[in-house]
Coordinates of C-alpha atoms (C1' of nucleotides) in Angstrom, one line a residue:
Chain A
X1 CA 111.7 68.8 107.7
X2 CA 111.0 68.6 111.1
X3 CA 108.0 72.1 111.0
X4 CA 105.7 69.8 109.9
X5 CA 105.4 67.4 112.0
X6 CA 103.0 69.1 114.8
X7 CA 100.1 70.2 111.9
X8 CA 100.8 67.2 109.6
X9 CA 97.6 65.2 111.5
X10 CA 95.7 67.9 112.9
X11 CA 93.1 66.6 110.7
X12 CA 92.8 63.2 112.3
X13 CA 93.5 65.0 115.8
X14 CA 90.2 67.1 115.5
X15 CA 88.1 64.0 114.8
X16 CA 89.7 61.8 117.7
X17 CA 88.7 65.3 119.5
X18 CA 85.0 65.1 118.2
X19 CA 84.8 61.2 119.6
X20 CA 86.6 61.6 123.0
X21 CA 87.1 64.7 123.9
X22 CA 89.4 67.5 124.9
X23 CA 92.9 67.1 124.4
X24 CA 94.0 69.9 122.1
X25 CA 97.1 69.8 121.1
X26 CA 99.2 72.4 123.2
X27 CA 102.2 73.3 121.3
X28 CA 99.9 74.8 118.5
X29 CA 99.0 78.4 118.1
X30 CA 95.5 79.5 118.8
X31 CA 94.7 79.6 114.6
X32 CA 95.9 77.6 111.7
X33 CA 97.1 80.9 110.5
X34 CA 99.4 81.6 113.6
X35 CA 101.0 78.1 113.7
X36 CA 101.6 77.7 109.7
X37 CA 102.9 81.3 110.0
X38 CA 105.2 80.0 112.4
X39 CA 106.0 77.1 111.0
X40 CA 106.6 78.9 107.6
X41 CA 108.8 81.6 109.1
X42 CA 111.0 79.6 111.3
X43 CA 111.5 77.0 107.9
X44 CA 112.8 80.0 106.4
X45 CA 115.2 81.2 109.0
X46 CA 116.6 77.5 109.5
X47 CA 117.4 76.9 105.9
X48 CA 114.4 74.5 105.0
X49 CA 113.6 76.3 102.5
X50 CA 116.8 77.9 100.0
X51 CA 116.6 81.3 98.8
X52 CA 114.7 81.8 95.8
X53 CA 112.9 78.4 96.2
X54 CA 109.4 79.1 95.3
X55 CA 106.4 78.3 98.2
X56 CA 103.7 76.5 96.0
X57 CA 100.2 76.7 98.0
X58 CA 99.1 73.5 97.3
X59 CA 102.5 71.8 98.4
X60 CA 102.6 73.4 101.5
X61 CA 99.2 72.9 102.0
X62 CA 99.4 69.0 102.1
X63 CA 102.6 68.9 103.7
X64 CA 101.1 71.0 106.9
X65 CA 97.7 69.5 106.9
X66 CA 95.7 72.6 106.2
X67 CA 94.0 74.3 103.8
X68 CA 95.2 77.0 101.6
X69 CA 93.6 79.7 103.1
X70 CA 96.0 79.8 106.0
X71 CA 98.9 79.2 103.9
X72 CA 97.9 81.8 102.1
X73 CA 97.4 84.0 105.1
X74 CA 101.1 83.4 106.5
X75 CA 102.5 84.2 103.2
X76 CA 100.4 87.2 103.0
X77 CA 101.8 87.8 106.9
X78 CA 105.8 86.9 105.6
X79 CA 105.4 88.9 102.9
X80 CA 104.5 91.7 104.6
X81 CA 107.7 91.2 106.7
X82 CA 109.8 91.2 104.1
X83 CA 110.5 87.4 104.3
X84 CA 109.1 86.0 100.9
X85 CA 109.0 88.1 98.1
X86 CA 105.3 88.3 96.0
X87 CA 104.5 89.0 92.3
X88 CA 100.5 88.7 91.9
X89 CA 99.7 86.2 90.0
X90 CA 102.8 84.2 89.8
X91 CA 103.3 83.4 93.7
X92 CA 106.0 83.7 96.2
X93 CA 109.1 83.3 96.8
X94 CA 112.2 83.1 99.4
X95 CA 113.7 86.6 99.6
X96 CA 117.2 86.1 97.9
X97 CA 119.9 88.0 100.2
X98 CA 123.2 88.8 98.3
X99 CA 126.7 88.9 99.9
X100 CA 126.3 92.8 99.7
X101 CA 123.2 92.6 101.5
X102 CA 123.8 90.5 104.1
X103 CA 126.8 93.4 104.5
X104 CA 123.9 96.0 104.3
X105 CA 122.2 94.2 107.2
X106 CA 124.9 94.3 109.4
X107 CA 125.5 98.0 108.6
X108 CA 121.6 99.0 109.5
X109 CA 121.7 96.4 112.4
X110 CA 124.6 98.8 113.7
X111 CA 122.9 102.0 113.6
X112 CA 119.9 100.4 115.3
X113 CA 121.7 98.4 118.0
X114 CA 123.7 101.7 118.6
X115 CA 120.5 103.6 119.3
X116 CA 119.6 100.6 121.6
X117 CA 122.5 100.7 123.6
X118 CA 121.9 104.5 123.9
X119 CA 118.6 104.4 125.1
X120 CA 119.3 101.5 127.6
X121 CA 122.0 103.9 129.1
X122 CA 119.8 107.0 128.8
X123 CA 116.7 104.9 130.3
X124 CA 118.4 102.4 132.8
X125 CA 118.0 98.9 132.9
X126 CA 116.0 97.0 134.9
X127 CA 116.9 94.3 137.4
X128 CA 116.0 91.4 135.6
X129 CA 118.1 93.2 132.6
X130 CA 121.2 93.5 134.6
X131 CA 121.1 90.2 135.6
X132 CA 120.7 88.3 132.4
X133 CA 123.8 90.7 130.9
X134 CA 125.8 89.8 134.1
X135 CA 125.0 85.8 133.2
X136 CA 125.4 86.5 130.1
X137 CA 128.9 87.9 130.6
X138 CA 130.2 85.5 133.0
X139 CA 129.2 82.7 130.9
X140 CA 131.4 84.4 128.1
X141 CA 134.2 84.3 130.6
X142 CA 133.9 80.5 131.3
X143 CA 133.6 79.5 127.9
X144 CA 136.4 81.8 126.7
X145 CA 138.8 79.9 129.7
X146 CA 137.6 76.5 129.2
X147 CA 140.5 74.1 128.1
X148 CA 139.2 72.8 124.9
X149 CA 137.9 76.2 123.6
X150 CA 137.8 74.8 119.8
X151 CA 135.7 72.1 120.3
X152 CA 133.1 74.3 121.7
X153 CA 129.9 74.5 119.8
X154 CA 129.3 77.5 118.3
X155 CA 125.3 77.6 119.0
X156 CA 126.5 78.2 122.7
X157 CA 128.2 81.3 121.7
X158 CA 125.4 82.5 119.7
X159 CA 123.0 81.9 122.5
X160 CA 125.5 83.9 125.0
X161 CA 125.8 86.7 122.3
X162 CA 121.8 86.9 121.7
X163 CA 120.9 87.1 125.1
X164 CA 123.4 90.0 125.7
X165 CA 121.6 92.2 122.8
X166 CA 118.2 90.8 123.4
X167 CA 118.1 92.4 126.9
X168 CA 119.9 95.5 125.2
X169 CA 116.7 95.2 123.1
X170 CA 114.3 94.8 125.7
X171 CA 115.9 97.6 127.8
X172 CA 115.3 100.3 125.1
X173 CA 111.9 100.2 125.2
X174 CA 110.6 100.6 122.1
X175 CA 108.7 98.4 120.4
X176 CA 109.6 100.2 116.9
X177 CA 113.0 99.8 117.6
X178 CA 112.6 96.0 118.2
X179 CA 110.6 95.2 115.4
X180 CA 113.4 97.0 113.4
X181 CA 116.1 95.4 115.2
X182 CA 114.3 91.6 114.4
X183 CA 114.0 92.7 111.0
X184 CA 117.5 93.4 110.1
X185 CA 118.6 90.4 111.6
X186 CA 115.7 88.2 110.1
X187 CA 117.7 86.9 107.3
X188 CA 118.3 83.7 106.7
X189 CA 122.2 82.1 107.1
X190 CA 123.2 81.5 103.9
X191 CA 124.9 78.3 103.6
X192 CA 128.9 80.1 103.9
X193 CA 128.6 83.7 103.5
X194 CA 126.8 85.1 106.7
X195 CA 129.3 82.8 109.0
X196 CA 130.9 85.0 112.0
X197 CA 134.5 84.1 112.8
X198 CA 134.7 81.7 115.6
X199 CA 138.4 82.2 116.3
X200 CA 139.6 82.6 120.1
X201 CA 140.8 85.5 119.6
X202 CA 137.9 87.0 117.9
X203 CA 135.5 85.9 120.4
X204 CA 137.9 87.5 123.8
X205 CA 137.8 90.4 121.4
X206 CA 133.8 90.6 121.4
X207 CA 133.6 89.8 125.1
X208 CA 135.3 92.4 126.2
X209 CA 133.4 94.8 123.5
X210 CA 130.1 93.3 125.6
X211 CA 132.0 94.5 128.7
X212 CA 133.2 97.8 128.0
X213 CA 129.2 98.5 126.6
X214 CA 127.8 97.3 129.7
X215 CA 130.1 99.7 131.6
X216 CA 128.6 102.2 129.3
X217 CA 125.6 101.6 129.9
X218 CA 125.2 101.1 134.1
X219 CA 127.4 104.9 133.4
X220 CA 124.4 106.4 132.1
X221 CA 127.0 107.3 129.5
X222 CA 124.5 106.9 126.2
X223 CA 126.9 108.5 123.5
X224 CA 129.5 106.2 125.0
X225 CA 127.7 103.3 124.7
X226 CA 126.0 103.7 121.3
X227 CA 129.8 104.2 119.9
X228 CA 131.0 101.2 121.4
X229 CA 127.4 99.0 120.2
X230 CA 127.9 100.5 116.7
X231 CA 131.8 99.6 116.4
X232 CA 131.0 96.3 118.4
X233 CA 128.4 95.6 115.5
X234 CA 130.7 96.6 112.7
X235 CA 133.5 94.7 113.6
X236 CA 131.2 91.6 113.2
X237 CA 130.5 93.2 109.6
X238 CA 134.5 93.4 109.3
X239 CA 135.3 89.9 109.9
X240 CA 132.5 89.0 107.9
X241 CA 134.1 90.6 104.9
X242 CA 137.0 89.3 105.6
X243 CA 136.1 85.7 106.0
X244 CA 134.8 86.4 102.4
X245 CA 137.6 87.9 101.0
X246 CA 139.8 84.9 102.2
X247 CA 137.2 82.4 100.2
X248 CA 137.7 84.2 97.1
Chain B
X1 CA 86.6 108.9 101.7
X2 CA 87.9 108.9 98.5
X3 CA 89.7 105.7 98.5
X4 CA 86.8 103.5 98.0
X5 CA 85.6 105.2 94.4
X6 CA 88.1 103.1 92.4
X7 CA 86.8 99.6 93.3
X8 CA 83.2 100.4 94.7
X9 CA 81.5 99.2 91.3
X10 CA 83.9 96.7 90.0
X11 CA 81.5 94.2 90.0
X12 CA 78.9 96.3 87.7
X13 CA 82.6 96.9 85.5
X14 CA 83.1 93.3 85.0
X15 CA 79.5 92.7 83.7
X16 CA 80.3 95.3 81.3
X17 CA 83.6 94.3 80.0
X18 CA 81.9 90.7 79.6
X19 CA 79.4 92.7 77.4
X20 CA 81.4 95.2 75.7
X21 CA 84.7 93.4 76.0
X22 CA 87.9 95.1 77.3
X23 CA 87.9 98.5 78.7
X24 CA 89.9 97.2 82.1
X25 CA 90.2 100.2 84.7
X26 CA 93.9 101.4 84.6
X27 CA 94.1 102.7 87.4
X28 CA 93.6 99.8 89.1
X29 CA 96.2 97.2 90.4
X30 CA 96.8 93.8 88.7
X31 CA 94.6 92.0 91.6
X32 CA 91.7 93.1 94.2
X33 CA 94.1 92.2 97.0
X34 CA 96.7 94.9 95.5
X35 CA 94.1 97.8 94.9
X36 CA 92.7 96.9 98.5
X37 CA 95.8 96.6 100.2
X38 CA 96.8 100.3 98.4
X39 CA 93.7 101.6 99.5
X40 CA 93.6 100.5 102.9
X41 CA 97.1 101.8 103.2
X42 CA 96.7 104.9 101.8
X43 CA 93.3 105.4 103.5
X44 CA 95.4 104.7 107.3
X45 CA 98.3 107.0 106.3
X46 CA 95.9 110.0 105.6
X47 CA 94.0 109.4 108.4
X48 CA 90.7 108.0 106.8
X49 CA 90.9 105.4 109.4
X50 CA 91.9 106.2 112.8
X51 CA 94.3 105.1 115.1
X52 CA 92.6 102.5 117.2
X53 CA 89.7 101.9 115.5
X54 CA 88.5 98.6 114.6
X55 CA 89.0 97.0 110.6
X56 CA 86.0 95.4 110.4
X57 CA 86.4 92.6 107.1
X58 CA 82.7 92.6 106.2
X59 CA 82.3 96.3 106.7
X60 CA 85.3 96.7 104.3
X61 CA 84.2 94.8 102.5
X62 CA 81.1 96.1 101.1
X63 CA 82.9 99.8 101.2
X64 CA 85.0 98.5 98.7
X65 CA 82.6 96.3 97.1
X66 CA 84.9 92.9 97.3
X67 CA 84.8 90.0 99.3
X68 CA 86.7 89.3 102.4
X69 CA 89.4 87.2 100.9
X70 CA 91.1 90.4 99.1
X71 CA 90.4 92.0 102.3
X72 CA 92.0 90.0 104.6
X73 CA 95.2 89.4 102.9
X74 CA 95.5 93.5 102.6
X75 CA 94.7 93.4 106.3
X76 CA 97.6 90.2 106.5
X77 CA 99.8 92.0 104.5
X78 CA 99.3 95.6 106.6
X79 CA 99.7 93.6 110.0
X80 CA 103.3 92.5 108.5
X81 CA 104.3 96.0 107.7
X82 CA 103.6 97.1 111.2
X83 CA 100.6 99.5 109.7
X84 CA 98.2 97.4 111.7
X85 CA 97.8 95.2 115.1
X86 CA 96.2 91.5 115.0
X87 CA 94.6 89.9 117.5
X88 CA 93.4 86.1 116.8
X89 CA 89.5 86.0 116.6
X90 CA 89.4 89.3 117.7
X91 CA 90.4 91.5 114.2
X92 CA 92.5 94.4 113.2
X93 CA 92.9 97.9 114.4
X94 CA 94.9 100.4 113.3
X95 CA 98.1 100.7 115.0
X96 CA 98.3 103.6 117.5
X97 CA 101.4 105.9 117.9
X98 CA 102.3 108.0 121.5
X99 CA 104.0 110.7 121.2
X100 CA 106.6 108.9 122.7
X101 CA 106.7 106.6 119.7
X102 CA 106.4 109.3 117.0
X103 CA 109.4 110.5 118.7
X104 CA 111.7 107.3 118.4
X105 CA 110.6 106.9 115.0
X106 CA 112.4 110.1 114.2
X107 CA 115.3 108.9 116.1
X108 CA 115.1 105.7 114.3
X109 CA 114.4 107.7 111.1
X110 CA 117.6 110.0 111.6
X111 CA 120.3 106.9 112.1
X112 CA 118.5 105.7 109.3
X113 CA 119.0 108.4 107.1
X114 CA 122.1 109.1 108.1
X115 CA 123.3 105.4 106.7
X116 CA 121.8 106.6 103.4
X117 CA 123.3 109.6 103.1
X118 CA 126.9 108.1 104.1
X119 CA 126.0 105.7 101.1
X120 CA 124.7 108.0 98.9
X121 CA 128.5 109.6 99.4
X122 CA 130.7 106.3 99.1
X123 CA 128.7 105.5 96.0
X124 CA 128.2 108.6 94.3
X125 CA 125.0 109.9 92.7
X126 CA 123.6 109.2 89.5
X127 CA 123.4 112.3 87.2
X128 CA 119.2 112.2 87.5
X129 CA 119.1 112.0 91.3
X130 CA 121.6 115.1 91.2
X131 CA 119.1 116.9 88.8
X132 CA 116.2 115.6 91.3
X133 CA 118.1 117.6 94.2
X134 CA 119.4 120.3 92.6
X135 CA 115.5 120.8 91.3
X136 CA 114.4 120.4 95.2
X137 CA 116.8 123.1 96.1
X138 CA 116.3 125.7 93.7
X139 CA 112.7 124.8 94.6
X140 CA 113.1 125.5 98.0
X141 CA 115.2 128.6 97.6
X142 CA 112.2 130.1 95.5
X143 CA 109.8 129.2 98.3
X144 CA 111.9 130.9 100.8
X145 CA 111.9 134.3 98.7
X146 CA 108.7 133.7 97.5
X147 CA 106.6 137.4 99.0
X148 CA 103.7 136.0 100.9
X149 CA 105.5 132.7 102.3
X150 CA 103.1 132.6 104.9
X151 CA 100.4 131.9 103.1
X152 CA 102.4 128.9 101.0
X153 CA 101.3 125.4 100.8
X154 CA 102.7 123.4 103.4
X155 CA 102.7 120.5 100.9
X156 CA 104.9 122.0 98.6
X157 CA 107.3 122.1 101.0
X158 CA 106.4 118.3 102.0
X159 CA 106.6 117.9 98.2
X160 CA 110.1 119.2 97.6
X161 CA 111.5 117.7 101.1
X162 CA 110.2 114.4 100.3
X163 CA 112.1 114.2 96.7
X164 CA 115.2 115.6 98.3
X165 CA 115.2 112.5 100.7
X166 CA 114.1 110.3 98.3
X167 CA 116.8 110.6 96.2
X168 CA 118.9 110.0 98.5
X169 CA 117.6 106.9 99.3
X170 CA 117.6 105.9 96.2
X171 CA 121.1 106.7 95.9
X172 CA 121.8 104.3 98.9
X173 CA 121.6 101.5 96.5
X174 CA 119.9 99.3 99.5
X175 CA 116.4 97.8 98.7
X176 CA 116.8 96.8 102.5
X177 CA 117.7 100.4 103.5
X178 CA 114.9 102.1 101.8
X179 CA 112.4 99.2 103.2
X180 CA 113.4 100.1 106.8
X181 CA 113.0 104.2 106.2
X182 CA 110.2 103.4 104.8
X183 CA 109.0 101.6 107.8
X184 CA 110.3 104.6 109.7
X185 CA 108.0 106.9 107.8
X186 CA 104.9 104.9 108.1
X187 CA 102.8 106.5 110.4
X188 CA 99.5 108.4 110.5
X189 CA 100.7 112.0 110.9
X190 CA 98.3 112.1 114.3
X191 CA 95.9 115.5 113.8
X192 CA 98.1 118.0 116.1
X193 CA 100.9 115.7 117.2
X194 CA 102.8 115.0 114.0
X195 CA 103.2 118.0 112.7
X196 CA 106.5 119.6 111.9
X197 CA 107.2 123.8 112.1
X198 CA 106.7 125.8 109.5
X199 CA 108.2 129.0 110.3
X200 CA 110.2 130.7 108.0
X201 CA 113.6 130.4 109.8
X202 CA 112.6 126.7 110.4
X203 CA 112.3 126.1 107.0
X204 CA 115.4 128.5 106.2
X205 CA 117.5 126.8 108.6
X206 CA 116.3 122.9 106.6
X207 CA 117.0 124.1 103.5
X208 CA 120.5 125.2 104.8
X209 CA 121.3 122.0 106.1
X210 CA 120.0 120.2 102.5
X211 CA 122.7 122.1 101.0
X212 CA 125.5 121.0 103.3
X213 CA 124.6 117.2 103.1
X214 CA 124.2 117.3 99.8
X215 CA 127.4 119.4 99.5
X216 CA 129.3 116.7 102.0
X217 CA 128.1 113.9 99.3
X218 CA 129.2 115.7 96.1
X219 CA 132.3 115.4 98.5
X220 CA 132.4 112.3 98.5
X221 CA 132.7 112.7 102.1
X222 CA 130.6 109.9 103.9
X223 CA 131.2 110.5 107.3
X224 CA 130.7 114.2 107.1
X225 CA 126.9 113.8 104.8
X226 CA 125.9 110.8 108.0
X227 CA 126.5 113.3 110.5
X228 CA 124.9 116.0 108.6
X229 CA 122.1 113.9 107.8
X230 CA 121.7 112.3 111.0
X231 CA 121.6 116.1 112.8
X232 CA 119.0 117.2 110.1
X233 CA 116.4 114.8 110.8
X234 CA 117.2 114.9 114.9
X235 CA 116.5 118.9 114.8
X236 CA 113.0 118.0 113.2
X237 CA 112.6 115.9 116.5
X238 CA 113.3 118.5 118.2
X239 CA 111.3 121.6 117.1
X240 CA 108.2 119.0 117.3
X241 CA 109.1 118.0 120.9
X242 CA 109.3 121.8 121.3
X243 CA 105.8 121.9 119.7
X244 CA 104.6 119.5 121.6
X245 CA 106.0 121.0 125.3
X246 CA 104.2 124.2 124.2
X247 CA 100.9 123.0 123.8
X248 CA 101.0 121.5 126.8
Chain C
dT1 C1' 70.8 95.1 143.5
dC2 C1' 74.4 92.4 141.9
dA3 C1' 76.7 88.6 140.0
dA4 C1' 76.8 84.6 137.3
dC5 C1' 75.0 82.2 133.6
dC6 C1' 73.1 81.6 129.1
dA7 C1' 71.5 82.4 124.6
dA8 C1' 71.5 85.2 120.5
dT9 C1' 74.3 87.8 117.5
dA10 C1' 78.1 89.1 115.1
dA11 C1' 82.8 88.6 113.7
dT12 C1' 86.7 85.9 112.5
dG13 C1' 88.7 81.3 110.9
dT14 C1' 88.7 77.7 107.4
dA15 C1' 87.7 74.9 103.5
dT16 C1' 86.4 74.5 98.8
dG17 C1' 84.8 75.4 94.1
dC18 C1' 85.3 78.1 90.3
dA19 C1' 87.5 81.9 87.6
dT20 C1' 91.6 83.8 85.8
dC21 C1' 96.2 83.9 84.8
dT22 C1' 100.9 81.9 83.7
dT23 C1' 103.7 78.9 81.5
dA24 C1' 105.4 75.4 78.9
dA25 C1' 104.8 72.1 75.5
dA26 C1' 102.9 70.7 71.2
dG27 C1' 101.9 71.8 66.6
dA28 C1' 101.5 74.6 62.3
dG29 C1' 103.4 77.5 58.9
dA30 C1' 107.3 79.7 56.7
Chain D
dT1 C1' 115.0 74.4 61.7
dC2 C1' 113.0 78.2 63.6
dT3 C1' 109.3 81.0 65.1
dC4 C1' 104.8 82.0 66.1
dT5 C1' 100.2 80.0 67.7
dT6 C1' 97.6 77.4 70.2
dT7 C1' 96.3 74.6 73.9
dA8 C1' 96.4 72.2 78.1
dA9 C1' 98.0 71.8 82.7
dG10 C1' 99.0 73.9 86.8
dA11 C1' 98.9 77.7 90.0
dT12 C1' 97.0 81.8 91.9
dG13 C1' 92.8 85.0 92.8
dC14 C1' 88.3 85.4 94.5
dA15 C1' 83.8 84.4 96.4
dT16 C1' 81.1 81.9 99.4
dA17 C1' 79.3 78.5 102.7
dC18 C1' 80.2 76.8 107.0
dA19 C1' 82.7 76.3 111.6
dT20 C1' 84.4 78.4 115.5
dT21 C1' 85.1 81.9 118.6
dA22 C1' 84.0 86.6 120.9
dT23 C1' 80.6 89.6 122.6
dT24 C1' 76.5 91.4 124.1
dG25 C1' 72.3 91.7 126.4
dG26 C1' 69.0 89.6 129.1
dT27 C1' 67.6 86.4 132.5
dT28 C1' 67.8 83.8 136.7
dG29 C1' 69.2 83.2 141.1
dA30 C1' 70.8 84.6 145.4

DNA sequence: TCAACCAATAATGTATGCATCTTAAAGAGA
DNA sequence: TCTCTTTAAGATGCATACATTATTGGTTGA
């Protein structure tokens, strides 16, 4: 549990502040609220806490150093999002997420991430836009060619993959359409099931999906390029069910 | 403002009930935060609280004769759902919607819909959600042939609309689904610019186009109700952008 | 006259005590 | 032994006092 770490001694922090001075603690939000709500949500998202486990106030109120009141405030907050699930009275919990839903979310992340693509081609993307797509593509390229492709971490992939959509994301302008976007992929990677192939093959496959949208996109061809994003997206759903398929 | 009637004298209620015993309000949630946070919802969505303006907690507060702590976590909980905007030490105002954004939301609205109706197809309907949309079209057939249209209720028309699509979502089997077109559909219909046509071949030409999806889904024909679906909710955007263009 | 500063006011953030509800375990009766 | 009560412990709901942070209006100085 590393999230707790930076409020754990806030409390001490504040009275070293009161005898010497200054020195507020950067790294932390501006409230309580915003950094346990941080803290809270990206527990969640990493796995700290499991799916269904229940978030007892008190508990996570000693182990961040707070009070309730902000605890309760982020779960209020995560709630609201759809992260935790709430039944008055008797608390909250982490939102369970079925095989079948995590296939849901990849369906309704398609749809959206279509109509991203489409208005990024409609609209045009900015400079700095281009150029993180263009990195983000070449970088795809490298790692694709490098010798010892298997032993390649998969978190670089995922951070070459999310910075392609993310300035797909950015580029549509809409704020709606992000916050939709982040909520259909704001589900936490359950232990096996929501695994994406990692296969050579499948990942040449997806980079040349990301080039072929791009193409799309610098067209001005939107219908082109919210096809390709949609089937792009949905392939990832395909392999998923796959992968599952094969466990069983 | 009719929202605040239910909890204004809750406090005066209690006294009673520790007199008199029992006698809890029904209509009230199981908690303060729940009745607050329907309230406050409620009261945004009609328009009781305007786009922009300031939630002031203590002002709230005494409105609905509770203390802040219900009050915030509605406002927490309605910041989470998008309803409202946060600021740290500076409050809550009630999230504002361009035109521009009312318009994406009907794009987002329309891919969305057009998922549930695709599901609604591949899953089949249960017999009560046909009756619900068969009602809705009969409904709507009567309206249309009703003598002095013109001088109908536009919320019966809301009325019937609104079951037609619900059912459909309902029949989408997707808790996540319905969560996101929800979302979609949260917004203060903004006096002049939210407002869809109500014309006689406007409404003709919607209840045509019920028919077909819900023909296409009876069909079991998935790809057929999406497209349907997905064009049905698109022409709405378009007869308000048409609106819109001709007021200006 | 204007700008910067300062104080007073008001609003939000946080902690805490008490009330209420849930739950589970212990106990009584059949 | 089983079931239904009862009760006690634990957890959430709510109100309130206090701390901290914005904001506003006035004052001082140039």
């Amino acid at each position: 549990m590393a999230f707790n770490r930076g409020l754990q001694e806030r409390g001490v922090k504040m009275v070293l502040d009161a005898q010497y001075g200054k020195v507020l603690n950067e790294n932390e939000g501006p409230t309580r609220t915003v950094s346990t709500t941080e803290a809270l949500r990206s527990g969640i998202l990493a796995g700290d806490f499991k799916p269904g486990e229940r978030m007892l106030e008190v508990n996570l109120s000693e182990r961040l150093g707070v009070s309730r009141t902000p605890i309760r405030e982020a779960l209020k907050l995560l709630a609201g999002e759809g992260l935790l699930d709430h039944t008055p009275n008797r608390g909250y919990y982490v939102r369970e997420y079925s095989t079948e839903d995590i296939v849901q979310a990849y369906e309704i992340r398609a749809a959206l991430e279509g109509l991203a693509a489409r208005r990024a081609a409609q609209l045009g993307m900015e400079q700095a836009e281009r150029a993180i797509i263009e990195r983000a593509l070449s970088d795809g390229q490298k790692l694709l060619n490098s010798d010892d492709f298997s032993s390649m971490d998969r978190s670089l992939y995922g951070q070459i993959n999310s910075a392609f959509h993310s300035a797909i994301h950015s580029a549509s302008r809409s704020r709606m359409l992000r916050d939709h976007l982040r909520q259909s992929q704001q589900i936490a990677p359950s232990s096996h099931r929501n695994v994406v192939a990692f296969e050579h093959d499948d990942v040449k496959r997806r980079l040349a999906d990301h080039y072929r949208i791009y193409e799309a996109i610098l067209c001005r061809d939107g219908g082109r390029a919210e096809l390709l994003m949609r089937g792009h997206v949905e392939s990832v759903k395909i392999s998923l069910l796959r992968t599952i398929s094969r466990q069983a």
